[in-house]
Coordinates of C-alpha atoms in Angstrom, one line a residue:
X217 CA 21.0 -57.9 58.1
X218 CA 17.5 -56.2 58.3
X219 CA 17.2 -52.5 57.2
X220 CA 13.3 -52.5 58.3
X221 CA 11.4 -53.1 60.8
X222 CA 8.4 -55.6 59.9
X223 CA 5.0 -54.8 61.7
X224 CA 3.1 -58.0 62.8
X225 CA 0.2 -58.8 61.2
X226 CA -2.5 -61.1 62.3
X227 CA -4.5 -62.9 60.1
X228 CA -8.1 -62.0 59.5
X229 CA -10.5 -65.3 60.9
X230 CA -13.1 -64.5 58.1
X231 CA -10.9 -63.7 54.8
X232 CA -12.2 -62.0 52.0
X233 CA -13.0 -64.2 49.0
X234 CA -13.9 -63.7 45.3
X235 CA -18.0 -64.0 46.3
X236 CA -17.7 -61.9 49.3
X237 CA -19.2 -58.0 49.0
X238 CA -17.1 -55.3 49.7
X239 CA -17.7 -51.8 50.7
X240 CA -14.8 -49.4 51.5
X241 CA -15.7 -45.9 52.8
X242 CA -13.3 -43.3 54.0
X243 CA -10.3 -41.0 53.8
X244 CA -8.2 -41.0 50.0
X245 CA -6.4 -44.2 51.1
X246 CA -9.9 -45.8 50.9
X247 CA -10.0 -45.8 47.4
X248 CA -6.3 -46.4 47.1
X249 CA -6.8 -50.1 47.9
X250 CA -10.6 -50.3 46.4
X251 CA -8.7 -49.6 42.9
X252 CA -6.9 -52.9 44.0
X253 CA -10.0 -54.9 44.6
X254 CA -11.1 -53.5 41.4
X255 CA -8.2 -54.0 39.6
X256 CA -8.5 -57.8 41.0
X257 CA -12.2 -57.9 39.9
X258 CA -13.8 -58.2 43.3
X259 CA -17.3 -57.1 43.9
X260 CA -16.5 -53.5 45.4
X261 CA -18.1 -50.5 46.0
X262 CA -15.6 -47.7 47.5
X263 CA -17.1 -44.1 48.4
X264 CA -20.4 -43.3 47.2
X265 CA -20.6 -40.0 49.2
X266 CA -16.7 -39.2 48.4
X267 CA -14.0 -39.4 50.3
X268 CA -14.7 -38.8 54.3
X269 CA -11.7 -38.2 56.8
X270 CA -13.3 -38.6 59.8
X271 CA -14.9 -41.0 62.2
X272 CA -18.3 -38.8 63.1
X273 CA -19.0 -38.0 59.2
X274 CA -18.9 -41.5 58.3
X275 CA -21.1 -42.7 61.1
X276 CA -23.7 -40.2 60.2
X277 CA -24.3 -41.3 56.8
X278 CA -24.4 -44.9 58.0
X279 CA -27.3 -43.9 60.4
X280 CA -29.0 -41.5 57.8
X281 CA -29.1 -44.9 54.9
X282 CA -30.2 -47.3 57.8
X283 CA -32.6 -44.9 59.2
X284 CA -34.0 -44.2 55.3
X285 CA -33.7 -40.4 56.2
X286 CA -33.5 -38.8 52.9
X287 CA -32.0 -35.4 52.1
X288 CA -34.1 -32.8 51.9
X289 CA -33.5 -29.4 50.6
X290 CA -33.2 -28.3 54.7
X291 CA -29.8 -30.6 54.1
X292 CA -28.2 -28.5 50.6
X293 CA -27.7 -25.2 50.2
X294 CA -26.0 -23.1 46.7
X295 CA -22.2 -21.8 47.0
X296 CA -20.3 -21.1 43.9
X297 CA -23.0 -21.5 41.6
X298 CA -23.2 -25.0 42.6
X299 CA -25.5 -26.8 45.5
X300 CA -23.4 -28.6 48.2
X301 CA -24.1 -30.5 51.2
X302 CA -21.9 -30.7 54.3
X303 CA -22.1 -34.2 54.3
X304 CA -20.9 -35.4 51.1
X305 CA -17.4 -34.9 49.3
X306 CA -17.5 -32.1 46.7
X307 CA -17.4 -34.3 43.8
X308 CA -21.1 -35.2 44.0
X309 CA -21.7 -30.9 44.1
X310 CA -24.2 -30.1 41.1
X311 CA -25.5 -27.1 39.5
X312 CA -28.9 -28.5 39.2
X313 CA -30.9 -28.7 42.6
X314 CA -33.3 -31.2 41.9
X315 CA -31.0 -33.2 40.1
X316 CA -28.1 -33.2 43.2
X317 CA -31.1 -34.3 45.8
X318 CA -32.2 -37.1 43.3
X319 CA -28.8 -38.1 43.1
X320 CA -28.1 -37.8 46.6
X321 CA -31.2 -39.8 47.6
X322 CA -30.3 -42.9 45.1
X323 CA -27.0 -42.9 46.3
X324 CA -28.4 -43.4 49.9
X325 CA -31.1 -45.6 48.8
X326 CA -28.0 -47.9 47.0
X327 CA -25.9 -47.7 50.2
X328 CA -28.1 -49.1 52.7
X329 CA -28.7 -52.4 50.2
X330 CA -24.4 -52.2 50.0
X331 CA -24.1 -52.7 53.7
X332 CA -27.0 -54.7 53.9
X333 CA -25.5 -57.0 51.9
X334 CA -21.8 -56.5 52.2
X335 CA -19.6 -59.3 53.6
X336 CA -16.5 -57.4 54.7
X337 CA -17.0 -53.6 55.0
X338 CA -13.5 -51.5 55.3
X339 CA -13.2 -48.1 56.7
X340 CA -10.4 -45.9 56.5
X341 CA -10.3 -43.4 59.1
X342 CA -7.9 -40.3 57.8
X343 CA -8.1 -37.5 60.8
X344 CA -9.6 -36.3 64.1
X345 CA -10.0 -32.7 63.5
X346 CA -13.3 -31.8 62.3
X347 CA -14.9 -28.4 61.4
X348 CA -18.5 -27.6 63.1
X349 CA -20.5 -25.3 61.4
X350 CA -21.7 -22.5 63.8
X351 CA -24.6 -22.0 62.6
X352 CA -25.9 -25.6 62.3
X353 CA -23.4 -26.9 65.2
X354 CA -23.2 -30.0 63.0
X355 CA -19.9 -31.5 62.1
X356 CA -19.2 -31.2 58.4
X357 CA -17.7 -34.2 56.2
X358 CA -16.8 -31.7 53.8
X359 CA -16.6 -27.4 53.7
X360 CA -16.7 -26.9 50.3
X361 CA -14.7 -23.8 49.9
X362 CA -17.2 -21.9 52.5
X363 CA -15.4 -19.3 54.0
X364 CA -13.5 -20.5 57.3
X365 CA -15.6 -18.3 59.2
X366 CA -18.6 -20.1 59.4
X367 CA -16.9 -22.9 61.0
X368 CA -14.8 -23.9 64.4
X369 CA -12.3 -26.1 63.9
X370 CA -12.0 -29.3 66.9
X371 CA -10.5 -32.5 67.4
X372 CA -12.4 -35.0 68.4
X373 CA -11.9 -36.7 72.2
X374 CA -10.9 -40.2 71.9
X375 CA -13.8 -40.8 73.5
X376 CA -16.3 -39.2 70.9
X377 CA -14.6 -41.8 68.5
X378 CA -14.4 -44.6 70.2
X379 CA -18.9 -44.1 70.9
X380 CA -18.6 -43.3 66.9
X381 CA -17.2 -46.4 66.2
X382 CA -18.9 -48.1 68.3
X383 CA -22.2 -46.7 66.7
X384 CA -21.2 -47.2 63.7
X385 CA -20.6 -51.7 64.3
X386 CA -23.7 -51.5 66.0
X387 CA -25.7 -49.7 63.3
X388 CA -24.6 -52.3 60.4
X389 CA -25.3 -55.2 63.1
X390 CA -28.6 -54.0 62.8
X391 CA -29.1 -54.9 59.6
X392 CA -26.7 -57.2 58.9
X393 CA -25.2 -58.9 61.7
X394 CA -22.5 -61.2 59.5
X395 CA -20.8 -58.2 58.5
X396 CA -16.9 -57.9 59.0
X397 CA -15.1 -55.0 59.8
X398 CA -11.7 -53.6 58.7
X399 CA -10.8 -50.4 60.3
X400 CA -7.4 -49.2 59.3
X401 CA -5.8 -45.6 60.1
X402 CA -4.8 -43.5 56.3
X403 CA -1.0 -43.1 56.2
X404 CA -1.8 -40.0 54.5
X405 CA -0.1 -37.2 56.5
X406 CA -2.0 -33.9 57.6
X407 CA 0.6 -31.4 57.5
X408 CA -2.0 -28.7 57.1
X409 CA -3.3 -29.1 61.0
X410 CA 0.5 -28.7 61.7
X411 CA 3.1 -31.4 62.5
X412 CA 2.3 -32.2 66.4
X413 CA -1.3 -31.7 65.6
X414 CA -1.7 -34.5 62.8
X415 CA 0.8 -36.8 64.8
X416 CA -1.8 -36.5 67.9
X417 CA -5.2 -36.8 65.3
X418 CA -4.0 -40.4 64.7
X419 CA -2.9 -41.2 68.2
X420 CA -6.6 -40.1 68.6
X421 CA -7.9 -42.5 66.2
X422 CA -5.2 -45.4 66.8
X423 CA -6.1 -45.2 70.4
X424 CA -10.0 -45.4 69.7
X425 CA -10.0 -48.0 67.6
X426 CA -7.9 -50.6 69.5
X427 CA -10.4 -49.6 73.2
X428 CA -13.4 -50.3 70.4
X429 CA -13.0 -53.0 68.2
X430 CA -11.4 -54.9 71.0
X431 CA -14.9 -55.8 72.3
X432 CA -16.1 -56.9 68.8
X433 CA -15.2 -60.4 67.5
X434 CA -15.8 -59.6 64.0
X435 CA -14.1 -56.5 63.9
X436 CA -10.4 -56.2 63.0
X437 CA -7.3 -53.7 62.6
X438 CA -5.2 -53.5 59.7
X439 CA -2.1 -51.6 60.4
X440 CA -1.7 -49.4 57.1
X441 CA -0.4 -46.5 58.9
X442 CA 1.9 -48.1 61.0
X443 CA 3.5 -50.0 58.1
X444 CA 4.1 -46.8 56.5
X445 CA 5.7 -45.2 59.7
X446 CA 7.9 -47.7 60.8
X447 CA 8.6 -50.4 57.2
X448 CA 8.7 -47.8 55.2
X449 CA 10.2 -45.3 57.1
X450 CA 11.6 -43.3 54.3
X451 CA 10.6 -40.2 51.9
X452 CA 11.0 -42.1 48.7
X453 CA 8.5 -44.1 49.7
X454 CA 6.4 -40.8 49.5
X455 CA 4.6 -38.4 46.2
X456 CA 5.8 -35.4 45.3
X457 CA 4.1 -33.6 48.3
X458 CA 5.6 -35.9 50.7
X459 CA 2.2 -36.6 52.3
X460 CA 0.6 -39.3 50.2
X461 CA 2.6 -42.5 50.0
X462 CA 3.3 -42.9 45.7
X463 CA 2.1 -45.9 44.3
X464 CA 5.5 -48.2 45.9
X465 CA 4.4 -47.7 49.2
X466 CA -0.1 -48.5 48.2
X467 CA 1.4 -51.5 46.1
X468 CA 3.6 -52.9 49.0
X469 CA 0.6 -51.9 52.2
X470 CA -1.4 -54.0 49.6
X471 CA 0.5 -57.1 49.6
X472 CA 0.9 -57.2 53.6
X473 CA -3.7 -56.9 53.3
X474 CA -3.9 -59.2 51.0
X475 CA -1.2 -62.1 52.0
X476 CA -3.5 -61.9 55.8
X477 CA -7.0 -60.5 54.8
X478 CA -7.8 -62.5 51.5
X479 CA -7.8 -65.9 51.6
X480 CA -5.1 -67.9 50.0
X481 CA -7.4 -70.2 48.0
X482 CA -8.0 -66.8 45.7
X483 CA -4.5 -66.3 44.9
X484 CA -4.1 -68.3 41.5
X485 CA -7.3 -66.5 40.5
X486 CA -6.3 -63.1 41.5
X487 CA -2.4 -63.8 39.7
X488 CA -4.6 -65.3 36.1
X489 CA -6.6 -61.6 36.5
X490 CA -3.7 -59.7 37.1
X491 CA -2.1 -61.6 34.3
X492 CA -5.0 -60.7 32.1
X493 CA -5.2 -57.0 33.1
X494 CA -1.8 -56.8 31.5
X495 CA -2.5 -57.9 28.5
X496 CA -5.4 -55.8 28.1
X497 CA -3.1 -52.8 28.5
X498 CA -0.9 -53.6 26.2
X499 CA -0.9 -51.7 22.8
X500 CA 0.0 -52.5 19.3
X501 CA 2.2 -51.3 17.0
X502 CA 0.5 -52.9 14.1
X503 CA -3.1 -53.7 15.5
X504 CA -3.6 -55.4 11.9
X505 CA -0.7 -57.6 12.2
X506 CA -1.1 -61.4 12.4
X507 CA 1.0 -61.5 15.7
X508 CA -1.4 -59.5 17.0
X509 CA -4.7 -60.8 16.0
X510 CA -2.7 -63.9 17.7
X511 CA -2.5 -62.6 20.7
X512 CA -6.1 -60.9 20.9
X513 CA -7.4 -65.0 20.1
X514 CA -4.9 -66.0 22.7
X515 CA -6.2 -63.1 25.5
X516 CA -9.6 -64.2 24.4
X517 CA -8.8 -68.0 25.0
X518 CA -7.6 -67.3 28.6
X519 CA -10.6 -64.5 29.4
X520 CA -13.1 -67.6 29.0
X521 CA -11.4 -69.9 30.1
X522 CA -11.2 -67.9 33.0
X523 CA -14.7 -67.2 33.2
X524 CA -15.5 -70.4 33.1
X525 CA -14.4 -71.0 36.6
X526 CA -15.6 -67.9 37.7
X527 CA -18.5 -66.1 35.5
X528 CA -18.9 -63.2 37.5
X529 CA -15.5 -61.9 36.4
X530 CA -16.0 -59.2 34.0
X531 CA -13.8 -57.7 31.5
X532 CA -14.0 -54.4 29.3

């Protein structure tokens, strides 16, 4: 007897290997499953401008890097004792201007190289509701605790996404025309915009994305949010805040990526990693005991040997 309902999953043509590039870019559930490339020791970059929920935020920082138009001081401005832009997650604020435009600049300057050079780039769209600032009538990635005000709240039209998205492919084609998409919906629920409204923000996105990427060979759809919906249709499977699916639901949404988006010649190499990352958590009760010097020689042994086969892999 089945209890769930299993969501088909088509493989990915062009699987994601230990020398492909990764870049992930997105909502929170972005950096949920970079941590998992991480953790495997794949070459991954996830978020250099923060976390970004939706569609039209993203694209603009793709065109500003491919475009090489830097940020200026036209594009900060100082709230809270701190300078912020509008584009950018919060995280990268700073309280020194010259140092936050130096920063934000470098960061740019890296990310156009990243998806010059990235293999598989994966973006996680979160929401279609946007805030426009009035007095710029620019959509904002990010409002930084300005009062609400100074902004209108929207949701985008599915068309406005679908010309995003389509933007956004064409934009990295420029400049890299090998590059493989992943677009995937955040299972993240946004309560805040009210319970019809977040339910119709990703029938917004969902419905985009399947008109765009239809048209683009390379590009491909990853069902996280519909695995959460309908396999693990249940609030254990949820945090505390019953929004953000706890670390069950990431680790099981990451088995269903990897089992069709990484290909199967990696998985004795990811499982010797894994096994590795384990034992370099583990902590002694007697780090001067003779079992333990042991098992350092023995976690050393299996590190090189490791490396052997692949040198790139690198481990604190």
């Amino acid at each position: 007897m089945n209890f769930t309902t299993k969501v088909p999953i088509e493989k990915m043509h062009n699987p994601i290997k230990y020398d492909s590039k990764i870049v992930s870019l997105g909502s929170c559930f972005a950096e949920n499953i970079g941590a998992k490339f991480e953790y495997f020791k794949f070459k991954n970059i996830i978020n250099p401008f923060g976390i970004i929920f939706n569609p039209v935020s993203i694209e603009s920082l793709i065109s500003r890097a491919i475009e090489n138009k830097l940020f200026t001081e036209k594009d900060i401005f100082f709230h809270n004792e701190q300078w912020h832009c509008f584009e950018v997650h919060s995280d990268l604020s700073n309280s020194n201007k010259e140092e936050f435009l130096q920063n934000l600049n470098e960061i740019l300057s890296n990310f156009k190289i990243q998806i010059t050079d990235t293999t598989h780039l994966i973006i996680t769209y979160g929401t279609s509701w946007v805030y426009r600032n009035i007095a710029s009538n620019e959509i904002v990635a990010n409002c930084h605790k300005v009062p609400q005000n100074q902004f209108e709240k929207e949701i985008l039209s599915i068309e406005t996404i679908q010309k995003s998205i389509q933007n956004s492919i064409d934009l990295i084609h420029k400049i890299n025309p090998n590059c493989n998409f992943i677009f995937t919906i955040s299972p993240v629920r946004h309560i805040k915009d009210g319970f019809v409204e977040n339910q119709r923000s990703k029938a917004h996105l969902i419905t985009a994305l399947q008109s765009s990427i239809f048209h683009f060979p390379s590009s491909n759809y990853f069902p996280s949010y519909e695995i959460m919906m309908d396999e693990l249709r249940d609030y254990r499977f949820y945090a505390e805040d019953m929004l953000h699916p706890n670390q069950t639901a990431i680790d099981y949404i990451w088995i269903q990526f990897l089992e069709n988006y990484i290909n199967e010649s990696e998985f004795e190499t990811m499982n010797e990693v894994c096994s590795i990352q384990k034992s370099l958590l583990h902590r002694a009760f007697n780090p001067n005991s003779e079992n333990h010097q042991k098992f350092l020689a023995n976690l050393d042994a299996k590190i090189s040997k490791l490396q052997q086969k692949a040198p790139f892999l690198k481990f604190s």
